[in-house]
């Protein structure tokens, strides 16, 4: 983004508070039968003077949420053709959304209300009304207190890497934690209120800290955290959703690594949650989902020595797209993932009848991806693991030429720097996912292959033995218990045309149809909260399993008035979105 755009994003509310003064927001109509959250244009909405007083209380950190795409629309006050050119080029990048106060990475969550296209409509209706550029816990407390007092909807955004849209809401007050990126390392750690010291290296980071920055800083001292593979992901949403990782088969999920949190509650209290105090909140915030129980202001995580690794680029592909034997071959390969896990292999792959993957220079039908083996620099250790699989493929499908290309890295950060998620954003996209255990993958290889013939998606080996054997502080956390049996996390996506309600609905139906065969393979396993869509059937059970009832009890105790609301999130059944307002269900 050009420097001028970055300055615009961080300008005080008073610099452009009248940007849309000639365009009052629509609220989607009043809901006569129920009470609603205040929205721009409603009688309950705070006056300009009230907002100005709030801005003063934050030290000038309140921003008016002008849609970034407005610079492309000649009728908008912020129109700027030069800036539009820059934005249109960067709209599809993760970096643009992570650095903008209100932009989300997937357009449908702003209802396509202001795309960087002069031929499309533009209004602020699908965006938050105001943003607090929070840099301290006190900023977050003031924001929650203000929203609670004036009955305003709250959302929390760091980078906007949010496939569920929980960090966006029309007419809301958005708490932007992107600049809360402190990092402190520990050679041992004593949780507050506890009478013992944990003999573990650890790091305390801010909720806006991005995984790439943490990896880089910890790499300087030979350490690493359990984290994901996307540079734009920050710890707040990642950890509260559970957090799978290339290191999870060794150490467990990201949420399993949490030693302590500082949290601002719905009452505006700044509290510490760990195994010795606020234990229910501590349990719920580790996997129960973001924007639900409170706002994380810092978190302390276990760190580990960054391992040396042997990586392998693997392709086992027929050159024939939609090869007639794809299902048979895919079923066999997927049945080998429990074996790979038992040998310490983790990785990211695609299983598809029409395969393409960045960095894998082959297309066709089959499987390809990147795999890791920790604590070795001997490429033969990796080749030996794959040897029986390759021999079976060569014997069974002689027309295929499997390729395993190993490479060594001195520490995991070196691998990450070239293999991080290089996808794009700025589109309209639904994801669907499902977790599969060893039984589902091995009991009927033919059925597995047929299921993935329809699914055509990514297969992440990011759970396994480490997640099964993880020992979170306090005895447990709230991540879906199915993760403790998971071998693979399978995820797929469907893009659709913006500003087309029919296409949006058809894409949601298509993504669920693609996932349904996997649900039938493993009906009790569920799916991953952070990589899914708001239309997941029976989402309470799918995302949290038997933990949902306890999560709901904690939600009612720590947020009895539903100051925090999102979908699909624990305890959200007392409210519904009516047009652009959030209204109570009676």
PDB file of N, CA, C and O in Angstrom, residues 63-93:
ATOM      1  N   UNK A  63     -11.233   6.005  14.973  1.00  0.00           N
ATOM      2  CA  UNK A  63     -11.209   6.226  13.537  1.00  0.00           C
ATOM      3  C   UNK A  63     -12.604   6.068  12.971  1.00  0.00           C
ATOM      4  O   UNK A  63     -13.345   5.162  13.371  1.00  0.00           O
ATOM      5  N   UNK A  64     -12.974   6.947  12.036  1.00  0.00           N
ATOM      6  CA  UNK A  64     -14.218   6.750  11.296  1.00  0.00           C
ATOM      7  C   UNK A  64     -13.964   5.716  10.209  1.00  0.00           C
ATOM      8  O   UNK A  64     -13.001   5.813   9.457  1.00  0.00           O
ATOM      9  N   UNK A  65     -14.801   4.723  10.141  1.00  0.00           N
ATOM     10  CA  UNK A  65     -14.548   3.576   9.265  1.00  0.00           C
ATOM     11  C   UNK A  65     -15.022   3.864   7.846  1.00  0.00           C
ATOM     12  O   UNK A  65     -16.135   3.512   7.462  1.00  0.00           O
ATOM     13  N   UNK A  66     -14.178   4.498   7.071  1.00  0.00           N
ATOM     14  CA  UNK A  66     -14.482   4.746   5.662  1.00  0.00           C
ATOM     15  C   UNK A  66     -14.030   3.547   4.835  1.00  0.00           C
ATOM     16  O   UNK A  66     -12.860   3.150   4.904  1.00  0.00           O
ATOM     17  N   UNK A  67     -14.915   2.944   4.039  1.00  0.00           N
ATOM     18  CA  UNK A  67     -14.509   1.779   3.246  1.00  0.00           C
ATOM     19  C   UNK A  67     -13.311   2.097   2.363  1.00  0.00           C
ATOM     20  O   UNK A  67     -13.307   3.114   1.662  1.00  0.00           O
ATOM     21  N   UNK A  68     -12.295   1.266   2.379  1.00  0.00           N
ATOM     22  CA  UNK A  68     -11.092   1.564   1.588  1.00  0.00           C
ATOM     23  C   UNK A  68     -11.357   1.625   0.092  1.00  0.00           C
ATOM     24  O   UNK A  68     -10.672   2.337  -0.633  1.00  0.00           O
ATOM     25  N   UNK A  69     -12.370   0.872  -0.374  1.00  0.00           N
ATOM     26  CA  UNK A  69     -12.676   0.901  -1.800  1.00  0.00           C
ATOM     27  C   UNK A  69     -13.341   2.178  -2.263  1.00  0.00           C
ATOM     28  O   UNK A  69     -13.491   2.397  -3.471  1.00  0.00           O
ATOM     29  N   UNK A  70     -13.722   3.065  -1.332  1.00  0.00           N
ATOM     30  CA  UNK A  70     -14.411   4.306  -1.699  1.00  0.00           C
ATOM     31  C   UNK A  70     -13.548   5.215  -2.562  1.00  0.00           C
ATOM     32  O   UNK A  70     -14.081   6.044  -3.316  1.00  0.00           O
ATOM     33  N   UNK A  71     -12.228   5.070  -2.506  1.00  0.00           N
ATOM     34  CA  UNK A  71     -11.360   5.925  -3.322  1.00  0.00           C
ATOM     35  C   UNK A  71     -11.525   5.641  -4.808  1.00  0.00           C
ATOM     36  O   UNK A  71     -11.052   6.414  -5.645  1.00  0.00           O
ATOM     37  N   UNK A  72     -12.180   4.530  -5.150  1.00  0.00           N
ATOM     38  CA  UNK A  72     -12.382   4.167  -6.555  1.00  0.00           C
ATOM     39  C   UNK A  72     -13.709   4.666  -7.111  1.00  0.00           C
ATOM     40  O   UNK A  72     -14.014   4.426  -8.289  1.00  0.00           O
ATOM     41  N   UNK A  73     -14.505   5.347  -6.295  1.00  0.00           N
ATOM     42  CA  UNK A  73     -15.868   5.717  -6.703  1.00  0.00           C
ATOM     43  C   UNK A  73     -15.992   7.232  -6.807  1.00  0.00           C
ATOM     44  O   UNK A  73     -15.944   7.941  -5.796  1.00  0.00           O
ATOM     45  N   UNK A  74     -16.160   7.755  -8.029  1.00  0.00           N
ATOM     46  CA  UNK A  74     -16.134   9.204  -8.255  1.00  0.00           C
ATOM     47  C   UNK A  74     -17.156   9.995  -7.433  1.00  0.00           C
ATOM     48  O   UNK A  74     -16.926  11.178  -7.149  1.00  0.00           O
ATOM     49  N   UNK A  75     -18.250   9.387  -7.040  1.00  0.00           N
ATOM     50  CA  UNK A  75     -19.256  10.112  -6.275  1.00  0.00           C
ATOM     51  C   UNK A  75     -18.966  10.145  -4.775  1.00  0.00           C
ATOM     52  O   UNK A  75     -19.717  10.777  -4.018  1.00  0.00           O
ATOM     53  N   UNK A  76     -17.916   9.469  -4.352  1.00  0.00           N
ATOM     54  CA  UNK A  76     -17.604   9.427  -2.929  1.00  0.00           C
ATOM     55  C   UNK A  76     -16.619  10.537  -2.558  1.00  0.00           C
ATOM     56  O   UNK A  76     -15.738  10.896  -3.347  1.00  0.00           O
ATOM     57  N   UNK A  77     -16.755  11.078  -1.353  1.00  0.00           N
ATOM     58  CA  UNK A  77     -15.882  12.191  -0.941  1.00  0.00           C
ATOM     59  C   UNK A  77     -14.407  11.842  -0.916  1.00  0.00           C
ATOM     60  O   UNK A  77     -13.568  12.729  -1.054  1.00  0.00           O
ATOM     61  N   UNK A  78     -14.083  10.569  -0.726  1.00  0.00           N
ATOM     62  CA  UNK A  78     -12.671  10.183  -0.640  1.00  0.00           C
ATOM     63  C   UNK A  78     -12.110   9.716  -1.984  1.00  0.00           C
ATOM     64  O   UNK A  78     -11.010   9.148  -2.024  1.00  0.00           O
ATOM     65  N   UNK A  79     -12.841   9.953  -3.077  1.00  0.00           N
ATOM     66  CA  UNK A  79     -12.388   9.496  -4.397  1.00  0.00           C
ATOM     67  C   UNK A  79     -10.997  10.033  -4.713  1.00  0.00           C
ATOM     68  O   UNK A  79     -10.701  11.211  -4.549  1.00  0.00           O
ATOM     69  N   UNK A  80     -10.137   9.146  -5.189  1.00  0.00           N
ATOM     70  CA  UNK A  80      -8.778   9.507  -5.577  1.00  0.00           C
ATOM     71  C   UNK A  80      -8.301   8.470  -6.589  1.00  0.00           C
ATOM     72  O   UNK A  80      -8.032   7.321  -6.229  1.00  0.00           O
ATOM     73  N   UNK A  81      -8.229   8.855  -7.845  1.00  0.00           N
ATOM     74  CA  UNK A  81      -7.921   7.894  -8.910  1.00  0.00           C
ATOM     75  C   UNK A  81      -6.561   7.244  -8.717  1.00  0.00           C
ATOM     76  O   UNK A  81      -6.388   6.041  -8.965  1.00  0.00           O
ATOM     77  N   UNK A  82      -5.571   8.014  -8.254  1.00  0.00           N
ATOM     78  CA  UNK A  82      -4.231   7.454  -8.059  1.00  0.00           C
ATOM     79  C   UNK A  82      -4.234   6.415  -6.946  1.00  0.00           C
ATOM     80  O   UNK A  82      -3.659   5.329  -7.085  1.00  0.00           O
ATOM     81  N   UNK A  83      -4.898   6.743  -5.836  1.00  0.00           N
ATOM     82  CA  UNK A  83      -4.985   5.774  -4.741  1.00  0.00           C
ATOM     83  C   UNK A  83      -5.809   4.564  -5.150  1.00  0.00           C
ATOM     84  O   UNK A  83      -5.523   3.438  -4.728  1.00  0.00           O
ATOM     85  N   UNK A  84      -6.816   4.762  -5.979  1.00  0.00           N
ATOM     86  CA  UNK A  84      -7.628   3.634  -6.453  1.00  0.00           C
ATOM     87  C   UNK A  84      -6.761   2.638  -7.217  1.00  0.00           C
ATOM     88  O   UNK A  84      -6.885   1.422  -7.031  1.00  0.00           O
ATOM     89  N   UNK A  85      -5.871   3.134  -8.045  1.00  0.00           N
ATOM     90  CA  UNK A  85      -4.997   2.239  -8.803  1.00  0.00           C
ATOM     91  C   UNK A  85      -4.157   1.383  -7.870  1.00  0.00           C
ATOM     92  O   UNK A  85      -4.007   0.170  -8.065  1.00  0.00           O
ATOM     93  N   UNK A  86      -3.640   2.017  -6.809  1.00  0.00           N
ATOM     94  CA  UNK A  86      -2.821   1.274  -5.857  1.00  0.00           C
ATOM     95  C   UNK A  86      -3.648   0.244  -5.106  1.00  0.00           C
ATOM     96  O   UNK A  86      -3.227  -0.909  -4.932  1.00  0.00           O
ATOM     97  N   UNK A  87      -4.834   0.639  -4.668  1.00  0.00           N
ATOM     98  CA  UNK A  87      -5.689  -0.278  -3.912  1.00  0.00           C
ATOM     99  C   UNK A  87      -6.155  -1.441  -4.778  1.00  0.00           C
ATOM    100  O   UNK A  87      -6.165  -2.600  -4.340  1.00  0.00           O
ATOM    101  N   UNK A  88      -6.550  -1.153  -6.004  1.00  0.00           N
ATOM    102  CA  UNK A  88      -7.028  -2.222  -6.884  1.00  0.00           C
ATOM    103  C   UNK A  88      -5.943  -3.278  -7.102  1.00  0.00           C
ATOM    104  O   UNK A  88      -6.236  -4.470  -7.250  1.00  0.00           O
ATOM    105  N   UNK A  89      -4.682  -2.847  -7.113  1.00  0.00           N
ATOM    106  CA  UNK A  89      -3.586  -3.790  -7.292  1.00  0.00           C
ATOM    107  C   UNK A  89      -3.339  -4.616  -6.040  1.00  0.00           C
ATOM    108  O   UNK A  89      -2.928  -5.775  -6.123  1.00  0.00           O
ATOM    109  N   UNK A  90      -3.568  -4.030  -4.879  1.00  0.00           N
ATOM    110  CA  UNK A  90      -3.233  -4.704  -3.629  1.00  0.00           C
ATOM    111  C   UNK A  90      -4.427  -5.378  -2.956  1.00  0.00           C
ATOM    112  O   UNK A  90      -4.259  -6.079  -1.964  1.00  0.00           O
ATOM    113  N   UNK A  91      -5.612  -5.165  -3.484  1.00  0.00           N
ATOM    114  CA  UNK A  91      -6.833  -5.685  -2.862  1.00  0.00           C
ATOM    115  C   UNK A  91      -6.785  -7.201  -2.662  1.00  0.00           C
ATOM    116  O   UNK A  91      -7.330  -7.729  -1.694  1.00  0.00           O
ATOM    117  N   UNK A  92      -6.147  -7.901  -3.562  1.00  0.00           N
ATOM    118  CA  UNK A  92      -6.114  -9.366  -3.522  1.00  0.00           C
ATOM    119  C   UNK A  92      -5.010  -9.920  -2.629  1.00  0.00           C
ATOM    120  O   UNK A  92      -4.842 -11.141  -2.550  1.00  0.00           O
ATOM    121  N   UNK A  93      -4.260  -9.062  -1.953  1.00  0.00           N
ATOM    122  CA  UNK A  93      -3.174  -9.525  -1.101  1.00  0.00           C
ATOM    123  C   UNK A  93      -3.610  -9.578   0.359  1.00  0.00           C
ATOM    124  O   UNK A  93      -4.451  -8.810   0.816  1.00  0.00           O
TER     125      UNK A  93
END
